[in-house]
Amino acid sequence: MISLWSMSGTVFAVIFGVYMLFRATVLEKWGVAAILFGWFATPFVQQGYELGVLGKLLDVFVLVVLLGVSVKVRRVWTLLVCSFQLATTLSHVVVALANWNSSENIGYWAYFTTMGLLGGKGIALAMGIGAWEAAFWRKQPLTPAITI
């Protein structure tokens, strides 16, 4: 069972994500939508405590979208969220390498702590920085959610 502190990042991600869907630029909205999609689709594709192949591909997909958004938008929060997503995606690789030729599995609490700090609170914090920047620095008027 994942602890409450690890899941509390979801609350911040929803609050900042919904706010960003109204305040951010169009490309930033695509990045936020990818984060929220990956965040809420992960429980449906994971297999017990294992993320599985689909979950890892989902993290890679979100990383690619965020890298594209970061290159085009050039904001600090997009760089932060890319770095946290990259660390999260690479932690899947590290777990696979650690368990490759070993009879012992890596400790799940260490893995969940990394996921909770980098993939949870780190990404939510980066979206919070983006929300602050969109609200107070740019002061752009409210726009509808995602526009194409």
XYZ file of C-alpha atoms in Angstrom:
148
model
C 0.000 0.000 0.000
C 1.321 3.409 -0.931
C 1.448 5.807 1.972
C -0.670 8.903 2.323
C 2.262 11.327 1.919
C 3.013 9.780 -1.458
C -0.556 10.130 -2.665
C -0.943 13.700 -1.401
C 0.895 14.907 -4.511
C -2.260 14.040 -6.440
C -4.177 16.765 -4.609
C -1.595 19.375 -5.561
C -1.417 18.085 -9.144
C -5.180 18.401 -9.577
C -5.347 21.881 -8.049
C -2.390 23.261 -10.000
C -3.286 21.318 -13.156
C -6.847 22.601 -13.357
C -5.648 26.126 -12.644
C -3.005 25.808 -15.376
C -5.605 24.594 -17.871
C -7.245 28.016 -17.534
C -4.175 30.242 -17.200
C -1.390 28.765 -19.327
C -0.567 29.195 -22.990
C -1.866 26.643 -25.487
C 1.333 24.568 -25.563
C 1.595 24.607 -21.776
C -1.982 23.336 -21.610
C -0.962 20.369 -23.750
C 1.861 19.628 -21.312
C -0.448 19.867 -18.306
C -3.013 17.666 -20.061
C -0.302 15.055 -20.725
C 0.747 15.145 -17.068
C -2.802 14.726 -15.803
C -3.530 11.996 -18.358
C -0.425 10.078 -17.327
C -1.152 10.656 -13.663
C -4.666 9.236 -13.763
C -4.096 6.558 -16.419
C -1.236 4.921 -14.508
C -3.425 3.061 -11.974
C -5.369 1.492 -14.846
C -2.286 0.102 -16.608
C -0.185 -1.028 -13.652
C -0.229 -4.651 -12.552
C -0.340 -4.804 -8.768
C 2.769 -3.095 -7.438
C 4.529 -3.474 -10.778
C 4.132 -0.718 -13.328
C 4.313 -3.049 -16.294
C 5.282 -2.316 -19.864
C 2.260 -0.104 -20.598
C 2.954 2.064 -17.562
C 6.567 2.536 -18.563
C 5.527 3.410 -22.107
C 3.025 5.873 -20.675
C 5.807 7.572 -18.691
C 7.989 7.734 -21.802
C 5.082 9.228 -23.795
C 4.522 11.928 -21.154
C 8.270 12.637 -21.102
C 8.374 13.095 -24.893
C 5.377 15.438 -24.821
C 6.909 17.458 -21.989
C 10.252 17.699 -23.782
C 8.491 19.032 -26.872
C 6.566 21.560 -24.810
C 9.725 22.608 -22.957
C 11.638 23.194 -26.181
C 8.860 25.332 -27.668
C 7.678 27.236 -24.590
C 11.019 27.866 -22.825
C 9.636 28.433 -19.325
C 11.314 27.454 -16.058
C 8.488 25.233 -14.874
C 8.576 23.154 -18.068
C 12.283 22.520 -17.541
C 11.629 21.477 -13.942
C 8.779 19.170 -14.843
C 10.898 17.582 -17.603
C 13.729 16.926 -15.176
C 11.396 15.307 -12.634
C 9.708 13.212 -15.329
C 13.101 12.146 -16.699
C 14.234 11.094 -13.221
C 10.990 9.169 -12.762
C 11.370 7.405 -16.105
C 15.019 6.584 -15.438
C 14.124 5.124 -12.051
C 12.135 2.449 -13.897
C 15.302 1.592 -15.812
C 17.337 1.482 -12.596
C 14.876 -0.915 -10.966
C 14.971 -3.148 -14.041
C 18.787 -3.140 -14.024
C 18.961 -3.768 -10.278
C 16.662 -6.784 -10.574
C 18.213 -8.090 -13.807
C 20.610 -10.657 -12.414
C 19.668 -10.729 -8.746
C 17.518 -13.019 -6.674
C 16.612 -10.125 -4.372
C 14.227 -7.394 -5.447
C 14.957 -3.752 -4.801
C 13.097 -2.469 -1.780
C 9.641 -1.278 -2.782
C 9.640 1.482 -0.166
C 12.772 2.991 -1.683
C 11.142 2.812 -5.109
C 7.865 4.327 -3.865
C 9.749 7.084 -2.062
C 11.523 8.003 -5.276
C 8.247 7.917 -7.197
C 6.454 9.945 -4.543
C 9.123 12.638 -4.312
C 10.176 12.971 -7.940
C 7.143 11.753 -9.849
C 4.585 12.998 -7.376
C 5.437 16.043 -5.385
C 8.208 17.184 -7.743
C 5.940 17.333 -10.782
C 3.136 18.911 -8.728
C 5.597 21.505 -7.384
C 6.774 22.310 -10.908
C 3.145 22.790 -12.003
C 2.644 25.026 -8.966
C 5.579 27.163 -10.081
C 4.003 27.326 -13.530
C 0.667 28.319 -12.037
C 2.315 31.058 -9.987
C 4.181 32.294 -13.028
C 1.042 32.264 -15.181
C -1.000 34.095 -12.560
C 1.353 36.754 -11.291
C 4.076 37.251 -13.829
C 2.273 37.102 -17.157
C -1.146 38.213 -15.895
C -2.898 36.859 -18.935
C -6.707 36.718 -18.871
C -8.604 33.492 -18.331
C -8.991 31.391 -21.460
C -10.995 28.248 -22.104
C -9.368 24.890 -21.375
C -7.546 23.138 -24.215
C -7.847 24.762 -27.635
C -6.519 23.250 -30.799
